[in-house]
Amino acid sequence: MQKIAITSGKGGTGKSTIAVLFANKLVKENKKVLLVDCDVECPNDYLLLGQRLKEPRKKIYVKFPKLNKKKCKKCGLCVKICRSNAIFQAPRKYPVFIKDLCSACGACQTVCPYKAIQSRKEEIGRIFVNKIKKNPAPTSGTGRGFWLITGQAKPKVEETGPVVIQVKKFALSFAKRKKIDFILFDTAAGTHCPVISALLGCDLAYCITEPTPMGAYDLDLILRLCRKLKVPTKVILNQADLGDKTKIEKIVKKFKSKIDKEIPYSEEIVKLYSRGKLLDFDLV
Amino acid sequence: MKICIATNKSDFNSAISPIFGRAPYFLIADLENKNFKFVKNRATKFIRGAGIAAAQTVVSEKVKLVIVGNIGPRAKVVLEQSGIKVISNITGTVKEVLERFKKED
Amino acid sequence: MELVILSGKGGVGKSMLASALAMLFAKENKVVAIDCDVDAPNLAIWLG
């Protein structure tokens, strides 16, 4: 089973479009494919495929700490142990838990000698599963499809890294059951925690970029991140005929990666994309 | 009265720090006993929660007032809830601020 | 006046619009443009 990330650094370079088209291509080659939308703050893949998110297959929870003042002896151990600086204690007062900074790691609860810290379950996201099917078409042959798993973070959740981790866990277990050949992880743009969570453990990351100075700058950032995470990379230059690719080539060389594909601008794909009609196993 | 001034360097000619959470130093000034010490801020390299960690350092020094350029909303709230007054938008050097403070009392 | 330029979708033209507005307002006003995209800041590139 191959785990491939489709990422970019820069937004709007064509990650989701390419992820969906790649899934189409693999299905045409008779592979069993699972596409996982890890852009949990703004998942779009289901829209590109003309799908709807109905009932969640699973809800994602974290446990936030809750202080029981009757048991608390104000010893301050929880303040010392917290790596997120999410606990504040004025002298002789009860500790205050700052939820926005809390990563729900549970360390404070574990370390408290008086068992004064309990937990409060809160939903931070949802997982949806869609079977993407196309009616048997002459060229597609078997009319097979692929699976789409969509992770969706609850609005106002500050740290969505944990949402992505749960989505991936669910996806990997699903993939094992269904004997999937290829899992494609469509990551968010950027280089922050949700992107890192999506990239970790992947066999390969396709980094999508565009021939502009902004594309080059952000490509440098994402290649640097992938190197740190020890994820091998290949670069896909999207809309390759619309700009100067010299800077891109320099950066690809610097990180010892390679430009795997150069995709020219296609008005047909843009039109299909904006209408949510990217499900076509012949559209490669 | 003990007060705290967020500073860039550990001397009296230093400018007031424009930020609280990652201010390099805090001057703890005991104005009655004329006792002054510069405390290094451990939160300068923290990725998150620097303001809270800095506030934790300050609150343990038992000051009644904090003077700084700017302060984030979380740090401000926890300080004020601990009974510490916060004066922000202050510029100048430590020396100048202490003089101004003496005059206005 | 403080203006925030944001969007849900990436690559729609936030940095481009922000830099264009900054240049436009700077003709008659003092302008500070702040790039809050800490992961992949592009505004400096747009502004040369």
Short mmCIF file of C-alpha atoms in Angstrom, two decimals:
data_model
loop_
_atom_site.label_atom_id
_atom_site.label_comp_id
_atom_site.label_asym_id
_atom_site.label_seq_id
_atom_site.Cartn_x
_atom_site.Cartn_y
_atom_site.Cartn_z
CA MET A 1 0.00 0.00 0.00
CA GLN A 2 1.50 3.32 -1.07
CA LYS A 3 0.86 6.50 0.91
CA ILE A 4 1.23 9.57 -1.27
CA ALA A 5 0.75 13.16 -0.11
CA ILE A 6 -0.30 15.91 -2.45
CA THR A 7 0.86 19.19 -1.00
CA SER A 8 2.16 22.58 -2.05
CA GLY A 9 2.95 25.31 0.46
CA LYS A 10 1.28 27.90 -1.71
CA GLY A 11 -2.52 27.94 -1.90
CA GLY A 12 -4.38 27.73 -5.18
CA THR A 13 -1.68 25.87 -7.12
CA GLY A 14 -3.95 22.98 -7.97
CA LYS A 15 -3.45 20.42 -5.18
CA SER A 16 -7.05 19.25 -4.95
CA THR A 17 -7.53 19.28 -8.72
CA ILE A 18 -4.41 17.19 -9.23
CA ALA A 19 -5.27 14.88 -6.33
CA VAL A 20 -8.66 14.13 -7.86
CA LEU A 21 -7.27 13.68 -11.37
CA PHE A 22 -4.54 11.42 -10.00
CA ALA A 23 -7.20 9.29 -8.28
CA ASN A 24 -9.09 9.10 -11.58
CA LYS A 25 -5.91 7.99 -13.38
CA LEU A 26 -5.11 5.26 -10.85
CA VAL A 27 -8.66 3.89 -11.07
CA LYS A 28 -8.31 3.73 -14.83
CA GLU A 29 -5.18 1.63 -14.23
CA ASN A 30 -7.38 -0.71 -12.16
CA LYS A 31 -5.88 0.24 -8.82
CA LYS A 32 -7.85 0.41 -5.56
CA VAL A 33 -7.69 4.03 -4.45
CA LEU A 34 -8.54 5.99 -1.32
CA LEU A 35 -8.45 9.78 -1.49
CA VAL A 36 -8.25 11.49 1.91
CA ASP A 37 -9.05 15.18 2.11
CA CYS A 38 -6.83 16.40 4.96
CA ASP A 39 -7.55 20.08 4.36
CA VAL A 40 -9.84 19.84 7.35
CA GLU A 41 -10.46 23.59 7.71
CA CYS A 42 -11.70 23.95 4.12
CA PRO A 43 -12.17 20.52 2.52
CA ASN A 44 -12.96 20.89 -1.17
CA ASP A 45 -12.42 17.51 -2.80
CA TYR A 46 -16.04 16.44 -2.35
CA LEU A 47 -17.15 19.58 -4.20
CA LEU A 48 -14.84 18.91 -7.12
CA LEU A 49 -16.42 15.48 -7.37
CA GLY A 50 -20.00 16.73 -7.23
CA GLN A 51 -20.60 15.00 -3.90
CA ARG A 52 -22.39 15.93 -0.70
CA LEU A 53 -21.31 15.28 2.90
CA LYS A 54 -24.27 13.62 4.58
CA GLU A 55 -24.03 11.77 7.88
CA PRO A 56 -20.58 11.71 9.54
CA ARG A 57 -19.10 8.21 9.76
CA LYS A 58 -17.25 9.25 12.87
CA LYS A 59 -17.00 12.25 15.19
CA ILE A 60 -13.59 13.33 16.52
CA TYR A 61 -13.21 14.26 20.17
CA VAL A 62 -10.47 15.57 22.43
CA LYS A 63 -10.45 15.66 26.19
CA PHE A 64 -9.86 19.07 27.70
CA PRO A 65 -8.92 19.37 31.40
CA LYS A 66 -11.51 20.43 33.95
CA LEU A 67 -10.47 21.39 37.50
CA ASN A 68 -12.20 19.94 40.53
CA LYS A 69 -11.59 22.70 43.10
CA LYS A 70 -12.68 20.48 46.00
CA LYS A 71 -9.71 18.19 45.41
CA CYS A 72 -7.19 20.81 44.23
CA LYS A 73 -4.47 21.69 46.75
CA LYS A 74 -2.96 24.46 44.56
CA CYS A 75 0.41 22.68 44.44
CA GLY A 76 1.24 24.06 40.96
CA LEU A 77 2.55 20.79 39.48
CA CYS A 78 0.17 21.07 36.54
CA VAL A 79 1.57 24.54 35.72
CA LYS A 80 5.11 23.16 35.68
CA ILE A 81 4.27 20.19 33.46
CA CYS A 82 2.25 22.01 30.81
CA ARG A 83 4.33 22.33 27.60
CA SER A 84 1.77 24.60 25.93
CA ASN A 85 1.82 27.19 28.75
CA ALA A 86 -1.92 26.76 28.93
CA ILE A 87 -2.14 26.83 32.73
CA PHE A 88 -1.69 29.97 34.82
CA GLN A 89 -1.64 30.18 38.60
CA ALA A 90 -1.41 33.33 40.70
CA PRO A 91 0.12 32.80 44.20
CA ARG A 92 -2.32 31.01 46.54
CA LYS A 93 -5.02 30.92 43.86
CA TYR A 94 -6.49 28.00 41.88
CA PRO A 95 -4.85 27.29 38.51
CA VAL A 96 -6.63 28.70 35.48
CA PHE A 97 -6.79 26.57 32.31
CA ILE A 98 -6.56 28.50 29.04
CA LYS A 99 -8.43 26.41 26.50
CA ASP A 100 -7.17 28.15 23.36
CA LEU A 101 -3.59 27.14 24.18
CA CYS A 102 -4.42 23.63 25.40
CA SER A 103 -3.31 20.77 23.18
CA ALA A 104 -5.36 18.24 25.20
CA CYS A 105 -2.29 16.06 25.83
CA GLY A 106 -3.52 15.01 29.28
CA ALA A 107 -0.17 15.58 31.03
CA CYS A 108 -1.70 17.78 33.74
CA GLN A 109 -4.29 15.15 34.52
CA THR A 110 -1.63 12.44 34.77
CA VAL A 111 0.72 14.44 36.99
CA CYS A 112 -1.81 15.77 39.52
CA PRO A 113 -1.17 13.95 42.83
CA TYR A 114 -4.70 14.68 44.10
CA LYS A 115 -6.60 13.57 40.96
CA ALA A 116 -8.11 17.06 40.88
CA ILE A 117 -8.05 17.36 37.09
CA GLN A 118 -10.87 15.61 35.29
CA SER A 119 -11.59 15.63 31.58
CA ARG A 120 -14.31 17.15 29.51
CA LYS A 121 -14.94 15.61 26.05
CA GLU A 122 -15.39 18.05 23.18
CA GLU A 123 -16.01 17.48 19.51
CA ILE A 124 -13.35 18.99 17.26
CA GLY A 125 -14.26 17.46 13.91
CA ARG A 126 -16.05 14.91 11.77
CA ILE A 127 -15.14 12.25 9.23
CA PHE A 128 -17.25 11.55 6.16
CA VAL A 129 -16.98 8.67 3.71
CA ASN A 130 -18.16 8.81 0.10
CA LYS A 131 -17.97 6.13 -2.53
CA ILE A 132 -17.09 7.83 -5.79
CA LYS A 133 -18.63 5.86 -8.62
CA LYS A 134 -19.13 6.41 -12.29
CA ASN A 135 -21.48 4.37 -14.42
CA PRO A 136 -19.70 1.88 -16.62
CA ALA A 137 -18.41 3.76 -19.61
CA PRO A 138 -16.96 2.20 -22.75
CA THR A 139 -13.41 3.39 -22.09
CA SER A 140 -13.46 2.95 -18.32
CA GLY A 141 -14.41 -0.69 -18.58
CA THR A 142 -15.37 -2.00 -15.15
CA GLY A 143 -17.03 1.22 -13.93
CA ARG A 144 -15.06 0.97 -10.75
CA GLY A 145 -14.67 3.84 -8.38
CA PHE A 146 -12.63 5.06 -5.48
CA TRP A 147 -13.24 6.01 -1.88
CA LEU A 148 -13.19 9.56 -0.59
CA ILE A 149 -12.68 10.27 3.09
CA THR A 150 -13.26 13.89 4.09
CA GLY A 151 -12.02 15.36 7.36
CA GLN A 152 -13.86 18.44 8.53
CA ALA A 153 -12.75 20.46 11.56
CA LYS A 154 -15.43 22.11 13.65
CA PRO A 155 -15.45 25.89 13.14
CA LYS A 156 -13.47 27.90 15.72
CA VAL A 157 -11.17 24.97 16.56
CA GLU A 158 -7.74 26.60 16.81
CA GLU A 159 -5.49 23.55 16.61
CA THR A 160 -6.58 21.36 13.69
CA GLY A 161 -3.44 19.18 13.68
CA PRO A 162 -5.15 16.70 16.05
CA VAL A 163 -8.15 16.53 13.65
CA VAL A 164 -5.87 15.51 10.78
CA ILE A 165 -4.16 12.89 12.96
CA GLN A 166 -7.51 11.25 13.71
CA VAL A 167 -8.61 11.43 10.06
CA LYS A 168 -5.39 9.71 8.99
CA LYS A 169 -5.76 7.03 11.65
CA PHE A 170 -9.29 6.30 10.46
CA ALA A 171 -8.14 6.34 6.82
CA LEU A 172 -5.28 3.91 7.40
CA SER A 173 -7.50 1.43 9.19
CA PHE A 174 -10.17 1.80 6.45
CA ALA A 175 -7.51 1.26 3.78
CA LYS A 176 -6.29 -1.92 5.45
CA ARG A 177 -9.82 -3.35 5.58
CA LYS A 178 -10.55 -2.48 1.95
CA LYS A 179 -7.10 -3.66 0.77
CA ILE A 180 -6.35 -0.30 -0.85
CA ASP A 181 -3.36 0.00 -3.21
CA PHE A 182 -2.91 3.77 -3.09
CA ILE A 183 -3.86 6.28 -0.38
CA LEU A 184 -3.68 9.86 -1.58
CA PHE A 185 -3.55 12.49 1.16
CA ASP A 186 -4.65 15.89 -0.10
CA THR A 187 -3.08 18.25 2.43
CA ALA A 188 -3.91 21.84 3.31
CA ALA A 189 -1.81 24.70 1.96
CA GLY A 190 0.94 26.07 4.17
CA THR A 191 3.51 24.44 6.42
CA HIS A 192 1.73 24.41 9.79
CA CYS A 193 0.56 21.59 12.07
CA PRO A 194 -2.31 20.19 9.97
CA VAL A 195 0.05 19.96 6.97
CA ILE A 196 2.79 18.33 9.05
CA SER A 197 0.31 15.80 10.44
CA ALA A 198 -0.80 14.92 6.91
CA LEU A 199 2.77 14.56 5.57
CA LEU A 200 4.17 12.42 8.40
CA GLY A 201 4.74 8.80 7.41
CA CYS A 202 4.03 9.26 3.70
CA ASP A 203 6.14 7.37 1.16
CA LEU A 204 6.18 10.30 -1.23
CA ALA A 205 4.96 13.90 -1.42
CA TYR A 206 4.02 15.51 -4.71
CA CYS A 207 4.64 19.24 -4.26
CA ILE A 208 2.48 21.25 -6.60
CA THR A 209 3.75 24.64 -7.65
CA GLU A 210 3.36 27.31 -10.33
CA PRO A 211 5.97 29.25 -12.33
CA THR A 212 5.77 32.49 -10.31
CA PRO A 213 8.06 34.07 -7.67
CA MET A 214 5.43 33.28 -5.01
CA GLY A 215 5.24 29.67 -6.16
CA ALA A 216 9.04 29.42 -5.98
CA TYR A 217 9.23 30.93 -2.50
CA ASP A 218 6.58 28.61 -1.07
CA LEU A 219 8.03 25.58 -2.87
CA ASP A 220 11.28 26.23 -1.03
CA LEU A 221 9.35 26.19 2.27
CA ILE A 222 7.48 22.95 1.57
CA LEU A 223 10.55 21.12 0.25
CA ARG A 224 12.44 22.22 3.34
CA LEU A 225 9.63 20.87 5.54
CA CYS A 226 9.47 17.54 3.68
CA ARG A 227 13.22 17.18 4.06
CA LYS A 228 12.90 17.73 7.82
CA LEU A 229 10.10 15.17 8.00
CA LYS A 230 12.14 12.74 5.84
CA VAL A 231 9.43 12.49 3.19
CA PRO A 232 10.80 12.07 -0.37
CA THR A 233 9.46 14.62 -2.83
CA LYS A 234 8.63 15.07 -6.49
CA VAL A 235 7.53 18.41 -7.90
CA ILE A 236 4.64 18.99 -10.27
CA LEU A 237 4.70 22.30 -12.12
CA ASN A 238 1.12 23.28 -12.78
CA GLN A 239 0.14 25.89 -15.39
CA ALA A 240 3.72 25.43 -16.56
CA ASP A 241 3.34 27.50 -19.70
CA LEU A 242 2.15 30.62 -17.88
CA GLY A 243 5.42 31.87 -16.36
CA ASP A 244 9.16 31.62 -15.90
CA LYS A 245 10.26 28.35 -14.38
CA THR A 246 13.95 29.21 -13.83
CA LYS A 247 13.53 29.94 -10.11
CA ILE A 248 11.55 26.73 -9.66
CA GLU A 249 14.26 24.65 -11.34
CA LYS A 250 16.91 26.20 -9.09
CA ILE A 251 14.98 25.33 -5.95
CA VAL A 252 14.21 21.80 -7.13
CA LYS A 253 17.94 21.30 -7.73
CA LYS A 254 18.82 22.80 -4.32
CA PHE A 255 16.71 20.19 -2.55
CA LYS A 256 17.79 17.35 -4.85
CA SER A 257 14.21 16.75 -5.93
CA LYS A 258 12.95 16.58 -9.50
CA ILE A 259 10.16 18.02 -11.61
CA ASP A 260 8.08 14.95 -12.30
CA LYS A 261 5.50 16.60 -14.55
CA GLU A 262 4.83 19.94 -16.21
CA ILE A 263 1.12 20.49 -16.73
CA PRO A 264 0.14 23.21 -19.18
CA TYR A 265 -2.78 25.52 -18.48
CA SER A 266 -6.07 23.95 -19.49
CA GLU A 267 -9.23 25.99 -19.78
CA GLU A 268 -11.25 22.78 -19.99
CA ILE A 269 -10.05 21.66 -16.56
CA VAL A 270 -10.66 25.08 -15.02
CA LYS A 271 -14.25 25.02 -16.30
CA LEU A 272 -14.86 21.51 -15.03
CA TYR A 273 -13.26 22.38 -11.68
CA SER A 274 -15.49 25.38 -11.14
CA ARG A 275 -18.54 23.29 -11.90
CA GLY A 276 -17.53 20.42 -9.60
CA LYS A 277 -17.29 18.02 -12.51
CA LEU A 278 -13.87 16.46 -12.08
CA LEU A 279 -15.12 12.89 -11.85
CA ASP A 280 -14.11 11.33 -15.13
CA PHE A 281 -11.76 8.43 -15.34
CA ASP A 282 -10.88 9.40 -18.89
CA LEU A 283 -9.95 12.92 -17.93
CA VAL A 284 -6.27 12.66 -17.26
CA MET B 1 5.20 49.19 46.00
CA LYS B 2 6.74 46.67 43.64
CA ILE B 3 6.35 47.26 39.91
CA CYS B 4 7.47 45.45 36.76
CA ILE B 5 8.79 47.06 33.59
CA ALA B 6 9.29 44.96 30.44
CA THR B 7 12.67 45.87 28.92
CA ASN B 8 14.86 45.08 25.91
CA LYS B 9 18.16 44.99 27.82
CA SER B 10 19.18 44.52 31.44
CA ASP B 11 20.18 48.10 32.22
CA PHE B 12 18.49 51.40 33.10
CA ASN B 13 19.20 52.98 29.71
CA SER B 14 17.32 50.20 27.99
CA ALA B 15 14.17 50.98 26.02
CA ILE B 16 10.83 49.68 27.28
CA SER B 17 10.01 46.49 25.41
CA PRO B 18 7.30 46.98 22.79
CA ILE B 19 6.05 43.47 23.55
CA PHE B 20 5.29 41.63 26.77
CA GLY B 21 5.31 37.86 26.16
CA ARG B 22 8.71 37.79 24.51
CA ALA B 23 10.27 40.82 26.21
CA PRO B 24 13.90 39.89 26.86
CA TYR B 25 13.89 41.08 30.48
CA PHE B 26 11.61 42.20 33.27
CA LEU B 27 12.80 44.84 35.71
CA ILE B 28 11.35 44.16 39.13
CA ALA B 29 11.50 47.48 41.00
CA ASP B 30 10.79 47.67 44.72
CA LEU B 31 10.26 51.44 44.92
CA GLU B 32 10.10 51.71 48.72
CA ASN B 33 13.25 49.73 49.49
CA LYS B 34 14.96 50.99 46.29
CA ASN B 35 15.68 47.39 45.29
CA PHE B 36 16.05 46.71 41.56
CA LYS B 37 16.64 43.43 39.72
CA PHE B 38 16.46 42.36 36.08
CA VAL B 39 14.88 38.96 35.54
CA LYS B 40 15.55 37.13 32.26
CA ASN B 41 12.30 36.14 30.51
CA ARG B 42 12.33 32.38 29.84
CA ALA B 43 9.47 32.69 27.36
CA THR B 44 11.38 34.54 24.62
CA LYS B 45 11.82 31.38 22.51
CA PHE B 46 8.39 29.84 23.18
CA ILE B 47 6.33 29.17 20.09
CA ARG B 48 3.00 29.41 21.88
CA GLY B 49 1.75 30.72 25.17
CA ALA B 50 4.70 33.10 25.67
CA GLY B 51 2.39 35.72 27.17
CA ILE B 52 1.02 33.30 29.75
CA ALA B 53 4.48 31.99 30.65
CA ALA B 54 5.78 35.57 30.99
CA ALA B 55 2.78 36.50 33.13
CA GLN B 56 3.53 33.47 35.33
CA THR B 57 7.10 34.77 35.88
CA VAL B 58 5.84 38.27 36.68
CA VAL B 59 3.08 37.15 39.04
CA SER B 60 5.51 35.11 41.12
CA GLU B 61 7.48 38.33 41.83
CA LYS B 62 4.39 39.76 43.60
CA VAL B 63 4.28 43.07 41.72
CA LYS B 64 1.28 45.39 41.74
CA LEU B 65 1.78 46.98 38.31
CA VAL B 66 3.20 46.10 34.89
CA ILE B 67 4.48 48.72 32.42
CA VAL B 68 5.04 47.69 28.79
CA GLY B 69 4.71 48.84 25.17
CA ASN B 70 2.09 46.31 24.08
CA ILE B 71 0.57 43.26 25.70
CA GLY B 72 -1.54 40.44 24.27
CA PRO B 73 -5.15 39.92 25.41
CA ARG B 74 -4.57 36.60 27.22
CA ALA B 75 -1.63 37.84 29.28
CA LYS B 76 -3.46 41.08 30.11
CA VAL B 77 -6.53 39.21 31.37
CA VAL B 78 -4.63 36.80 33.62
CA LEU B 79 -2.56 39.63 35.11
CA GLU B 80 -5.57 41.82 35.81
CA GLN B 81 -7.51 38.89 37.25
CA SER B 82 -4.57 38.38 39.62
CA GLY B 83 -4.99 41.94 40.85
CA ILE B 84 -2.10 43.40 38.84
CA LYS B 85 -2.68 46.69 36.99
CA VAL B 86 -1.37 46.84 33.43
CA ILE B 87 -0.24 50.06 31.76
CA SER B 88 0.57 49.66 28.07
CA ASN B 89 1.44 52.01 25.17
CA ILE B 90 4.44 53.23 27.12
CA THR B 91 7.66 54.15 25.33
CA GLY B 92 10.98 55.54 26.49
CA THR B 93 13.85 54.21 28.58
CA VAL B 94 13.66 52.58 32.00
CA LYS B 95 15.25 55.67 33.56
CA GLU B 96 12.69 58.02 31.98
CA VAL B 97 9.76 55.85 32.98
CA LEU B 98 10.94 55.60 36.60
CA GLU B 99 11.35 59.39 36.78
CA ARG B 100 7.86 59.94 35.32
CA PHE B 101 6.48 57.43 37.77
CA LYS B 102 8.14 59.15 40.74
CA LYS B 103 6.70 62.54 39.72
CA GLU B 104 3.19 61.30 39.07
CA ASP B 105 3.43 58.86 41.98
CA MET C 1 -8.46 52.38 9.55
CA GLU C 2 -7.64 48.66 9.70
CA LEU C 3 -8.50 46.46 6.73
CA VAL C 4 -8.30 42.68 6.85
CA ILE C 5 -8.04 40.68 3.62
CA LEU C 6 -8.86 37.02 4.01
CA SER C 7 -10.58 34.12 2.33
CA GLY C 8 -11.36 30.47 2.97
CA LYS C 9 -9.90 29.28 -0.33
CA GLY C 10 -6.21 29.64 -1.08
CA GLY C 11 -4.76 31.17 -4.24
CA VAL C 12 -7.70 33.46 -4.98
CA GLY C 13 -5.67 36.68 -4.97
CA LYS C 14 -5.45 37.84 -1.33
CA SER C 15 -1.78 38.91 -1.48
CA MET C 16 -2.28 40.45 -4.89
CA LEU C 17 -5.24 42.52 -3.72
CA ALA C 18 -3.52 43.47 -0.47
CA SER C 19 -0.42 44.73 -2.26
CA ALA C 20 -2.50 46.61 -4.85
CA LEU C 21 -4.53 48.32 -2.11
CA ALA C 22 -1.36 49.15 -0.16
CA MET C 23 0.17 50.82 -3.20
CA LEU C 24 -3.06 52.68 -3.95
CA PHE C 25 -3.61 54.01 -0.43
CA ALA C 26 0.09 54.87 -0.03
CA LYS C 27 -0.34 57.62 -2.62
CA GLU C 28 -2.09 59.79 -0.07
CA ASN C 29 -1.82 58.00 3.26
CA LYS C 30 0.67 56.37 5.61
CA VAL C 31 0.24 52.64 5.11
CA VAL C 32 1.51 49.61 7.02
CA ALA C 33 0.93 46.31 5.26
CA ILE C 34 1.24 43.30 7.55
CA ASP C 35 1.67 39.79 6.16
CA CYS C 36 -0.03 37.52 8.70
CA ASP C 37 0.44 34.35 6.62
CA VAL C 38 3.19 33.08 8.89
CA ASP C 39 3.49 29.74 7.08
CA ALA C 40 4.08 31.07 3.59
CA PRO C 41 4.39 34.87 3.58
CA ASN C 42 4.24 36.26 0.06
CA LEU C 43 3.37 39.93 0.47
CA ALA C 44 7.00 41.07 0.40
CA ILE C 45 7.45 39.40 -2.98
CA TRP C 46 4.38 41.11 -4.43
CA LEU C 47 5.69 44.48 -3.19
CA GLY C 48 9.12 43.84 -4.69
#
